[in-house]
Coordinates of C-alpha atoms in Angstrom, one line a residue:
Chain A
X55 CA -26.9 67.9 11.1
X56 CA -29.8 66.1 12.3
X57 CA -28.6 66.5 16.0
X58 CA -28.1 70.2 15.7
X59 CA -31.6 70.7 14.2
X60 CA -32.7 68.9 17.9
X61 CA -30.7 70.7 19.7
X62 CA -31.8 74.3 18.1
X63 CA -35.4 73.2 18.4
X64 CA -35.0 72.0 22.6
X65 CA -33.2 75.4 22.2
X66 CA -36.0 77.4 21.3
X67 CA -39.1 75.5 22.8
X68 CA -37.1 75.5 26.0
X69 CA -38.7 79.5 26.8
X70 CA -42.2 78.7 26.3
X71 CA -44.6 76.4 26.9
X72 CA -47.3 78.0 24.7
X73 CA -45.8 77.3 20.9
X74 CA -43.0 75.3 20.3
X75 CA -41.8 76.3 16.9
X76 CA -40.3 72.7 16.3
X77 CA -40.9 71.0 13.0
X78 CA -41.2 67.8 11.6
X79 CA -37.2 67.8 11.1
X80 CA -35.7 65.4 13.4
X81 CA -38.8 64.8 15.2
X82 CA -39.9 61.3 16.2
X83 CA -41.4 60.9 12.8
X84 CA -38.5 62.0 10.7
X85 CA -37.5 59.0 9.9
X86 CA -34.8 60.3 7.0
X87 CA -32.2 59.0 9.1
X88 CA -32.9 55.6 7.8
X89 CA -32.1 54.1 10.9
X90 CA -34.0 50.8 11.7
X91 CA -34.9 50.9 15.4
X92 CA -33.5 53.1 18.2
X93 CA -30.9 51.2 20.1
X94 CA -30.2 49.1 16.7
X95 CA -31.5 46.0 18.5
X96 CA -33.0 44.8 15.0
X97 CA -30.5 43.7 11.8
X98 CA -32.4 45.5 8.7
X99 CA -31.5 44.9 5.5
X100 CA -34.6 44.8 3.5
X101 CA -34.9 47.4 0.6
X102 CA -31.2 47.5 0.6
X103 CA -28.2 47.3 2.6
X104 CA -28.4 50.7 3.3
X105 CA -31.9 50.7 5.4
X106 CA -35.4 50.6 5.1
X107 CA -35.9 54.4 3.9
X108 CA -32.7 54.2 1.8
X109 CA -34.0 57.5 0.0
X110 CA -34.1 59.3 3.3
X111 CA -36.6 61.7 2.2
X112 CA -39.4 62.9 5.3
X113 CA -42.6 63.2 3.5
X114 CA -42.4 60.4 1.4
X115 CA -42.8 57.5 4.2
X116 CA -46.3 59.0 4.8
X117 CA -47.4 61.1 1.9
X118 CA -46.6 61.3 -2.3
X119 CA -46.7 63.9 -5.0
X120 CA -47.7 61.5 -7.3
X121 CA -49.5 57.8 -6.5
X122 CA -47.2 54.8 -7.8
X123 CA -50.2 53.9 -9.7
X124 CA -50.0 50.9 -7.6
X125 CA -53.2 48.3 -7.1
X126 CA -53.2 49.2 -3.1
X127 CA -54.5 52.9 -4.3
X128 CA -53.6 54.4 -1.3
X129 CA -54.2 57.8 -2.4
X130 CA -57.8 56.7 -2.1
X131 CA -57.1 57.6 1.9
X132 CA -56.8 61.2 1.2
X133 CA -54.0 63.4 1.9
X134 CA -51.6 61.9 -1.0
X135 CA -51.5 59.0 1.2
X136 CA -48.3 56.9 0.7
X137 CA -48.1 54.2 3.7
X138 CA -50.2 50.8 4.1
X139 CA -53.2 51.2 6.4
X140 CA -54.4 48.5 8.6
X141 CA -56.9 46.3 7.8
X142 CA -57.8 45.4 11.3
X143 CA -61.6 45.5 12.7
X144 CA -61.0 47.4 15.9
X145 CA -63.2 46.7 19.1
X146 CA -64.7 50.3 19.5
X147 CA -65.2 52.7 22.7
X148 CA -68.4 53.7 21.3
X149 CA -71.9 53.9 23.0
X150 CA -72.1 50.0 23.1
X151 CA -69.6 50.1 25.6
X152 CA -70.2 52.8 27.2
X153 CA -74.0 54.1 27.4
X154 CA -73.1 57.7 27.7
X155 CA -71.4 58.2 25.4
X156 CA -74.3 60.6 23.1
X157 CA -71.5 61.9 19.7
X158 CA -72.2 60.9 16.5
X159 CA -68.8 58.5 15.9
X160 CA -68.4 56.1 12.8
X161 CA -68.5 52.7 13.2
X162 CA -64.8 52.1 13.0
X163 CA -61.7 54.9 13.4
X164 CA -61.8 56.7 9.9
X165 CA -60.2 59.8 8.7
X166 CA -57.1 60.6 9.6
X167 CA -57.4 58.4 12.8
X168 CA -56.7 55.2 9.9
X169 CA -53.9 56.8 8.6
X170 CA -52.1 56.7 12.4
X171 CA -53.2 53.1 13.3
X172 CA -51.6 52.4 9.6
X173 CA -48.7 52.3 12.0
X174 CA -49.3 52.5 15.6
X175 CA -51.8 49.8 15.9
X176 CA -48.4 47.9 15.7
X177 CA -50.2 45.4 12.7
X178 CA -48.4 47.0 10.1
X179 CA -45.0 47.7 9.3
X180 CA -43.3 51.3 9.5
X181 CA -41.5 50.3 6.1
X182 CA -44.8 49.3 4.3
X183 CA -44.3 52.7 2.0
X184 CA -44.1 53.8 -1.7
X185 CA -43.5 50.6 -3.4
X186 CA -42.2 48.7 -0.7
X187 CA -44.4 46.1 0.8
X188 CA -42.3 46.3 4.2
X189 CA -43.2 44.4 7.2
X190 CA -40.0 44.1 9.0
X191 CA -39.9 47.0 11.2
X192 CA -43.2 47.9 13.2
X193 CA -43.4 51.0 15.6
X194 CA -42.6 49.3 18.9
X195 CA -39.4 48.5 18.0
X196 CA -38.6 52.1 17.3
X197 CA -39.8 52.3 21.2
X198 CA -42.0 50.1 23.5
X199 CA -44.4 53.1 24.3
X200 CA -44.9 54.1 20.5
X201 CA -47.9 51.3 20.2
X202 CA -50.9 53.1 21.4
X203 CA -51.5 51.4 24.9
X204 CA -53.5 48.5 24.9
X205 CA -51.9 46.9 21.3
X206 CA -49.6 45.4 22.8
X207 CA -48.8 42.9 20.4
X208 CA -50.5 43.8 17.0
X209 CA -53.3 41.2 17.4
X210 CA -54.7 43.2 20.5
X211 CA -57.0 45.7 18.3
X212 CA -59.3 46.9 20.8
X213 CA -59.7 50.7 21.2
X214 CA -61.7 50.4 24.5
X215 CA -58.5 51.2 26.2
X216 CA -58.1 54.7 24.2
X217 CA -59.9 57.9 24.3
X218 CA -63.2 57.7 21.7
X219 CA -62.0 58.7 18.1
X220 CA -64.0 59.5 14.9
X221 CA -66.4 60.8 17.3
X222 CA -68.5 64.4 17.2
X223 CA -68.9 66.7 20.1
X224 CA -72.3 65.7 21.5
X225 CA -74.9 68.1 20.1
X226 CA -75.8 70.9 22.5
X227 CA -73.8 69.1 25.5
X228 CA -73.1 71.8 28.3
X229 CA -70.6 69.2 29.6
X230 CA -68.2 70.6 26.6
X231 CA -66.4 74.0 26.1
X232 CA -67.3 75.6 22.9
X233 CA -64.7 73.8 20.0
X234 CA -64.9 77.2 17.9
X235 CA -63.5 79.2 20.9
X236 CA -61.7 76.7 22.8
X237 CA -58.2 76.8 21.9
X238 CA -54.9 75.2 22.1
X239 CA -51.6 76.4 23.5
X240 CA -50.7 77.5 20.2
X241 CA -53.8 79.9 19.9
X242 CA -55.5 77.5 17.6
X243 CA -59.2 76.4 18.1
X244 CA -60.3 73.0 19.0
X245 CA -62.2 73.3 15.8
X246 CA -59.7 73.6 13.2
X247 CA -58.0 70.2 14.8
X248 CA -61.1 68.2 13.9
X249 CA -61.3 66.0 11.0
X250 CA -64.6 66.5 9.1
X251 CA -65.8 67.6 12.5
X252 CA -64.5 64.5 14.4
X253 CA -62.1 63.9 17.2
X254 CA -59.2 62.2 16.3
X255 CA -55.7 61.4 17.0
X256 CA -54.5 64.3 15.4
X257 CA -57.2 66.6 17.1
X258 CA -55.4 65.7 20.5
X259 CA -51.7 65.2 18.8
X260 CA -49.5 66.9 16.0
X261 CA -47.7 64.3 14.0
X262 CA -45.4 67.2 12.4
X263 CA -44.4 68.7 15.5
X264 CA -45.1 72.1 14.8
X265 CA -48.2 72.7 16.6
X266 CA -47.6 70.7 19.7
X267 CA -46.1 71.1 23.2
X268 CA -42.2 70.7 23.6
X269 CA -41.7 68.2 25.7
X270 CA -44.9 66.2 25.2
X271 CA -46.0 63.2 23.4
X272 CA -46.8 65.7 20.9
X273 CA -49.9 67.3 22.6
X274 CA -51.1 70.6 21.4
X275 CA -51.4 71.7 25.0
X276 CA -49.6 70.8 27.8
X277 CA -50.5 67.8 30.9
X278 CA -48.7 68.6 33.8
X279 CA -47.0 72.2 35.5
X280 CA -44.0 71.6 33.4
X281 CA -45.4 71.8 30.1
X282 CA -48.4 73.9 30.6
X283 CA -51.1 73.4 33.4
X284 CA -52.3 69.9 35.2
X285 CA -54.7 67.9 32.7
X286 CA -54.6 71.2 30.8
X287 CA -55.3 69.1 27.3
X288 CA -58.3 67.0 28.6
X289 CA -59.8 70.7 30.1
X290 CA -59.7 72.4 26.8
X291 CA -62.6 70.4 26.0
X292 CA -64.3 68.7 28.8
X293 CA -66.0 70.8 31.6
X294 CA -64.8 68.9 34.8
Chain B
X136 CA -28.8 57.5 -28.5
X137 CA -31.6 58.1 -25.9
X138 CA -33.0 55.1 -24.1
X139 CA -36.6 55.2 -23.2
X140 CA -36.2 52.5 -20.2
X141 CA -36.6 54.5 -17.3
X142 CA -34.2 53.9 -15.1
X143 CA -31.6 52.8 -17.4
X144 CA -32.6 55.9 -19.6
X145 CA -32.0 58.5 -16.4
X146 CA -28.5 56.8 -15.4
X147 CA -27.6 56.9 -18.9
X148 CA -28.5 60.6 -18.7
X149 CA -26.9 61.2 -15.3
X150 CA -23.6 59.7 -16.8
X151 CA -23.6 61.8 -19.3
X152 CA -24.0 64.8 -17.2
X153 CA -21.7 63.4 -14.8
X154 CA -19.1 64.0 -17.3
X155 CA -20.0 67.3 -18.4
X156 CA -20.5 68.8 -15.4
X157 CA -17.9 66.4 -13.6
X158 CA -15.9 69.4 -12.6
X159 CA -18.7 71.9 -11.5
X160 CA -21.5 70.2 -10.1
X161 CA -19.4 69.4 -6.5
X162 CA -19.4 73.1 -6.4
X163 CA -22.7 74.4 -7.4
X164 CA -24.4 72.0 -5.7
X165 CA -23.3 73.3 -2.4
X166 CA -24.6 76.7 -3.3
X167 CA -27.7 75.2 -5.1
X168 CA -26.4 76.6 -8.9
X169 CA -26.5 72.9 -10.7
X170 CA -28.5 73.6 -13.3
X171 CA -30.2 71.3 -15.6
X172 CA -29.4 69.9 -19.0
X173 CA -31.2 72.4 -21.4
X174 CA -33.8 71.3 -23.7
X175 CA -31.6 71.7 -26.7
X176 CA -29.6 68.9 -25.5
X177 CA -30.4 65.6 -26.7
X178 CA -30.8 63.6 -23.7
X179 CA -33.3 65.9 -22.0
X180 CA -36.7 64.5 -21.5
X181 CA -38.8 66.9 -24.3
X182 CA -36.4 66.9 -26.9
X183 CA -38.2 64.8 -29.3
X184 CA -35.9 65.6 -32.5
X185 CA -33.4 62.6 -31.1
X186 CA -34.6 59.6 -28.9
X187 CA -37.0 56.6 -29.7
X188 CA -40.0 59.2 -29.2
X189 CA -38.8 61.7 -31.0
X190 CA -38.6 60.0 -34.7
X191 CA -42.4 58.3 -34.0
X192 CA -43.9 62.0 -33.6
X193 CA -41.5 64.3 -35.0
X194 CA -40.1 64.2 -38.3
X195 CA -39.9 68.6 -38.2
X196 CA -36.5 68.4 -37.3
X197 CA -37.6 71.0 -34.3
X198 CA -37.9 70.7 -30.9
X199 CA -39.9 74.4 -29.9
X200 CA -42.9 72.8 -32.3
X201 CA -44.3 69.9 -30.8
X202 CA -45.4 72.2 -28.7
X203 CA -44.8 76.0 -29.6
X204 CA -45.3 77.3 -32.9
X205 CA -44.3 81.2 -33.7
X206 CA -47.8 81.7 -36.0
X207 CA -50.9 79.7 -35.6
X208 CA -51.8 77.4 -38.1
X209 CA -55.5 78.9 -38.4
X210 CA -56.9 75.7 -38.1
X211 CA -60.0 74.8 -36.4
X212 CA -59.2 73.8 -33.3
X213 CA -57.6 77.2 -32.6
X214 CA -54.9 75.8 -29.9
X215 CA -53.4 79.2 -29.6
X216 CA -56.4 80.2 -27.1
X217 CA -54.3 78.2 -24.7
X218 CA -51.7 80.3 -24.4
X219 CA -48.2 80.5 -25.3
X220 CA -48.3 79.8 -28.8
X221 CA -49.6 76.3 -28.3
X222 CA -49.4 74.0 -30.9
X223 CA -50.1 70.8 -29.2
X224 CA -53.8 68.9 -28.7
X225 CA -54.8 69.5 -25.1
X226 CA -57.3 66.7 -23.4
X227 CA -61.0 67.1 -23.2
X228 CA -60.8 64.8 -20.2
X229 CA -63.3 65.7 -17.3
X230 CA -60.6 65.2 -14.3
X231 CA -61.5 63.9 -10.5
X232 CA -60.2 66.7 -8.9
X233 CA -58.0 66.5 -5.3
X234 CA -60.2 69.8 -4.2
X235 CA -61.8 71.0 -1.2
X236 CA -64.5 68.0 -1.5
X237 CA -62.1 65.4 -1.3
X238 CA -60.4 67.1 1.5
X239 CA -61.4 69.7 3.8
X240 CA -58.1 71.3 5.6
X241 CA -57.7 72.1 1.4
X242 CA -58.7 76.1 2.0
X243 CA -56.6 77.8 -1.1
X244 CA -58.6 78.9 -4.1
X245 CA -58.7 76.4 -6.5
X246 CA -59.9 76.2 -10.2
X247 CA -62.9 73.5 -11.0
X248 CA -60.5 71.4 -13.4
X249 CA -56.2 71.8 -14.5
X250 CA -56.3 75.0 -16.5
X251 CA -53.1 77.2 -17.4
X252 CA -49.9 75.3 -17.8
X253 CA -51.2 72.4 -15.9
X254 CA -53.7 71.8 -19.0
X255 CA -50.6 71.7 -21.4
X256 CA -48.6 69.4 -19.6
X257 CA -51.8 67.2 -18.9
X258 CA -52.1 67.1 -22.7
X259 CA -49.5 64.2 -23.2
X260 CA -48.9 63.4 -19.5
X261 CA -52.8 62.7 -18.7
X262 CA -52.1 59.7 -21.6
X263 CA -55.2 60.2 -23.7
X264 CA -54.0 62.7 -26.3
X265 CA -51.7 61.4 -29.1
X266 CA -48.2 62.3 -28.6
X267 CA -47.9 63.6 -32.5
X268 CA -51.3 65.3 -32.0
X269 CA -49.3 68.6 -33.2
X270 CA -48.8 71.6 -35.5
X271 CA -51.0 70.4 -38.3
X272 CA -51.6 67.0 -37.5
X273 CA -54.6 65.1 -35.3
X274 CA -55.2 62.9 -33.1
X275 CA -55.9 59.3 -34.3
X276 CA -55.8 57.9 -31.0
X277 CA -52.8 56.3 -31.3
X278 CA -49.2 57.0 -30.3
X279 CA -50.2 57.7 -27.0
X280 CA -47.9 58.5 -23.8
X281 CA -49.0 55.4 -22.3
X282 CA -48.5 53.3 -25.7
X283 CA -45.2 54.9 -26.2
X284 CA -43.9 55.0 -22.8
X285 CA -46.3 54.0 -20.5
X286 CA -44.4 54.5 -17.4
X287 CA -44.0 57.9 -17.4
X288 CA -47.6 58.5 -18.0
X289 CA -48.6 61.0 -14.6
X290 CA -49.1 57.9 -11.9
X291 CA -52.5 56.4 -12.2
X292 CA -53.0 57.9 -15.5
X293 CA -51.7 54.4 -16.6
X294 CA -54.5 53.6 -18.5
X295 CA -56.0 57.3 -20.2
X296 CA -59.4 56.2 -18.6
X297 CA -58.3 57.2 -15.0
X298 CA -58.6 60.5 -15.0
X299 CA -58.1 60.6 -10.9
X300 CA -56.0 63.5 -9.4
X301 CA -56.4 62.8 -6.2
X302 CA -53.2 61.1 -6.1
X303 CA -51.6 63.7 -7.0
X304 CA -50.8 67.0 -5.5
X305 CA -53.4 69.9 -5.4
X306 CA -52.7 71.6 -8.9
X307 CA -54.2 74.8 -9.8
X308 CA -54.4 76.3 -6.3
X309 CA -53.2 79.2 -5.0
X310 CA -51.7 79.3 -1.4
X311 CA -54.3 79.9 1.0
X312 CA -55.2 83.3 1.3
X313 CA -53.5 84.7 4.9
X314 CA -51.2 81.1 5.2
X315 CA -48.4 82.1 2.5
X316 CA -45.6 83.9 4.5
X317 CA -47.4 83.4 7.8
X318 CA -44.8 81.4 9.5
X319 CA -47.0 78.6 10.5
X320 CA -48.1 77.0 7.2
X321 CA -46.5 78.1 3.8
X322 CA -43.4 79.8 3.3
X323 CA -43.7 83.2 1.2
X324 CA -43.5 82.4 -2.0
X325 CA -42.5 86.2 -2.8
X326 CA -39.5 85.5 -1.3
X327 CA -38.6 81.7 -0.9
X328 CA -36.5 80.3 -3.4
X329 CA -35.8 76.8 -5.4
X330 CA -32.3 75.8 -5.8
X331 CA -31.7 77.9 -8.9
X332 CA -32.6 80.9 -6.8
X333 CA -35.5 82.1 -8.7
X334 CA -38.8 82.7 -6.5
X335 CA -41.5 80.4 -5.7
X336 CA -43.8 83.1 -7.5
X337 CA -42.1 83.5 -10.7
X338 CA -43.2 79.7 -10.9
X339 CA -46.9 80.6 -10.3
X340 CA -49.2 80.7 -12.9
X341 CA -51.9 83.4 -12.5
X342 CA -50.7 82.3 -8.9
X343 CA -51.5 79.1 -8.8
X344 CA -49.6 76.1 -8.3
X345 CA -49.3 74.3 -11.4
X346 CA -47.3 70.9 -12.4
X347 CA -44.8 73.7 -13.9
X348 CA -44.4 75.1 -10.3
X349 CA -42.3 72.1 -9.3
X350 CA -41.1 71.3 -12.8
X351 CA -39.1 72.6 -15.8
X352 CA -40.4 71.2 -19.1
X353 CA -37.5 72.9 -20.2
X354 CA -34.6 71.5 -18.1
X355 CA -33.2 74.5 -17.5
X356 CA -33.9 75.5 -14.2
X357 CA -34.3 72.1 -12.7
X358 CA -31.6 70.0 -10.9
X359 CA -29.9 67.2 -12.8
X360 CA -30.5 63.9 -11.5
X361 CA -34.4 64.7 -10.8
X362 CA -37.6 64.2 -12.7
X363 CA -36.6 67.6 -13.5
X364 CA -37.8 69.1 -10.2
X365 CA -36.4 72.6 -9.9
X366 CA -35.2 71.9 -6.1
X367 CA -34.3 68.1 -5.5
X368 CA -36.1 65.8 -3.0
X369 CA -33.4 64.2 -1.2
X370 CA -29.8 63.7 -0.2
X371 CA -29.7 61.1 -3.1
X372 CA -30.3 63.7 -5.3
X373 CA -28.0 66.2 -3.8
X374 CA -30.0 68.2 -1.7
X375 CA -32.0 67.8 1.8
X376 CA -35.0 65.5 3.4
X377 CA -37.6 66.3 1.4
X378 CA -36.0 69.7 0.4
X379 CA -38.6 70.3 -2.5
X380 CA -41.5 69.6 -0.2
X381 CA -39.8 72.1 2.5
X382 CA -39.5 74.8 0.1
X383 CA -42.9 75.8 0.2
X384 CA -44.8 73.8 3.1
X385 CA -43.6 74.5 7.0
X386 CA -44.0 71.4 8.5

């Protein structure tokens, strides 16, 4: 079933580059089914014998109708949040580091940039859901490029190494396109991708799959020829 | 004899409808026809004439009055003006609201604090009103959700003092005006159907998702095997990944 909701959606993003039309449904973060690492190079059995997501639901590994009333409160993330966030302190790319760097930016990734690094700043397990308190499967054994570069080994927190997040456009820079008329492949604006007017991991990347790029890392425009035009994503917004 | 321990309480009920149903349910639930027990019955979740609840609130021998009643009593606290021939105490409970505040991408039109059917169901499930707070008795702050069954108190409400709903979902809200039916974001609610086959908006109250939108207090429409969820949740529960979730949001 899940194979033939892949193949339907290569199917139909194969056309166009501009909107996919792929959903979360056997996407890299459908995680329904239950499996415990691509290539099975990692014996699971935790919640029960039959895998770490044993309900095989989508949603619930990330998000829940109703909080478990639990004392980790992670609803208090937003978004019905349902997964563990990390409690890392990460080494920022902020204006410290780099003097021209002018956008407002908190102090450390907030938003919905936490609720990524909850698992891809490879500190905390993929199965630290719901009520389970997880830890035995973390994102790079799912595959070695799903850490975001740089945390390598889940102790290696610095975000130096990625692209600024929870960070604002700088005020009246002319080195920036316009994020309430720039848009995406899909005909959305930069705008509407910012969280509480901040870049973020999701303003660059759709975790459902629905508004990004076939054939990407999940972009919402494409990097290269094949998938739209060369460093297309980085000229939606940057001036270059 | 209805057992209030959750989980042993739901398999006890599953069995039961495993049995009646023993014949059927492989075929409905192909086409999405399983249907649920039927408040009458005396293992469904609001029939408090039978059960360990029941006989601690209820000693009318009814099941419609706890919280419907055909006249109003004319008493003072005129719970009629809720709608529906209410007859149970709602909650005076100021909530903390999942709104547009506590997140922005939250763009459908939403009412201040639970109103319509969410406020009836909020009036045992938020855990502060007394459970036999009904027809012509009062509140005295006892028999409780959470004293009588604390677990199935709405999560977080554990304690009737944490009146947070922002872990749960948006209630009161209407789909976002331009989204529903667009393809992108919500399905069309005119149109898409739970498993039963009735419409997303024939579960809309004044158009507005409400706790009764995903539920049947009833049982009736809901899918056996769920916390009565009128379209179930997962393959465990005889339907799809998230197939409840998926019936409205396109994701």
């Amino acid at each position: 079933m899940k194979k033939l909701v892949v193949m339907m959606t290569l199917a139909l993003g194969a056309g166009s580059f501009g909107v996919a039309h792929a959903t979360i449904v056997g996407s890299v973060h459908d995680f329904s089914d239950n499996i415990s690492v691509l290539g099975g190079n990692v014996a699971f059995d935790e919640n029960s014998a039959t895998g770490w997501n044993g309900r095989k639901e989508i949603c619930r590994v990330c998000h829940v109708p109703h909080d478990h009333a639990r004392a980790s409160q992670r609803y208090l993330n937003g978004l019905l949040w349902n997964h563990g966030v990390s409690s890392a302190t990460y080494t920022m790319y902020n204006n410290a580091w780099s003097s021209t760097l002018n956008g407002t930016q908190s102090a450390q990734p907030d938003g919905t940039a936490k609720l990524c690094l909850g698992c891809h700043d490879g500190s905390v397990g993929v199965d630290t859901f719901d009520k389970y308190a997880g830890g035995v499967v973390f994102a790079n054994q799912y595959s070695p490029d799903a850490k975001v570069t740089n945390f390598t080994d889940g102790t290696n927190i610095d975000l130096r190494g990625t692209h600024p997040l929870s960070i604002q456009f700088p005020a009246g820079d002319t080195q920036f396109r316009d994020p309430t008329s720039a848009t995406w492949a899909n005909g959305g604006t930069v705008a509407s991708t910012l969280d509480n007017g901040k870049v973020q991991c999701s303003t660059c990347h759709d975790v459902h799959n629905q508004e990004s790029v076939a054939g990407t890392h999940l972009l919402r425009t494409g990097q290269t020829a094949a998938t739209g035009t060369a460093s297309g994503l980085c000229l939606t917004c940057h001036i270059k | 004899m209805k057992h209030r321990n959750d989980s042993k309480g739901n398999q006890l009920r599953y069995a039961a409808l495993a049995l009646l149903t023993v014949v059927s349910t492989p075929l409905c639930a192909e086409t999405g026809t399983a249907q649920g027990l039927g408040i009458a019955q005396p293992l469904s979740a609001h029939n408090f004439v039978s059960g360990d609840v029941g006989p601690i609130i209820n000693d009318s021998g009814e099941i419609c009055r706890v919280c419907h009643v055909p006249h109003d009593h004319a008493r003072a606290s005129q719970r009629y003006l809720n709608g529906l021939l209410w007859n149970h105490d709602v909650s005076s409970a100021t909530y903390t609201m999942y709104n547009n505040t506590w997140s922005k991408t939250l763009t459908g039109t939403q009412s201040a604090q639970p109103d319509g059917h969410s406020k009836l169901c909020l009036g045992c499930h938020d855990g502060t009103v007394a459970m036999d707070a009904f027809d012509k008795y009062v509140s005295d702050g006892t028999n409780t959700m959470r004293m009588l069954h604390g677990l199935t108190v709405v999560p977080w409400f554990q304690d009737g003092a944490n009146l947070d709903l922002r872990g749960t979902h948006p209630i009161s809200v209407a789909f976002p005006a331009g989204e529903a039916g667009d393809g992108k974001n919500f399905a069309n609610p005119a149109t898409a159907t739970w498993a039963k086959g009735q419409t997303i908006a024939s579960t809309l109250d004044n158009g507005k998702v409400q706790c009764s939108t995903c539920h049947d207090v009833h049982d009736q429409e809901s899918i056996p095997g769920t916390h009565l969820l009128r379209t179930a949740n997962s393959p465990a529960e005889g339907g799809v990944p998230s197939g409840l979730c998926l019936t409205c949001h396109i994701k």
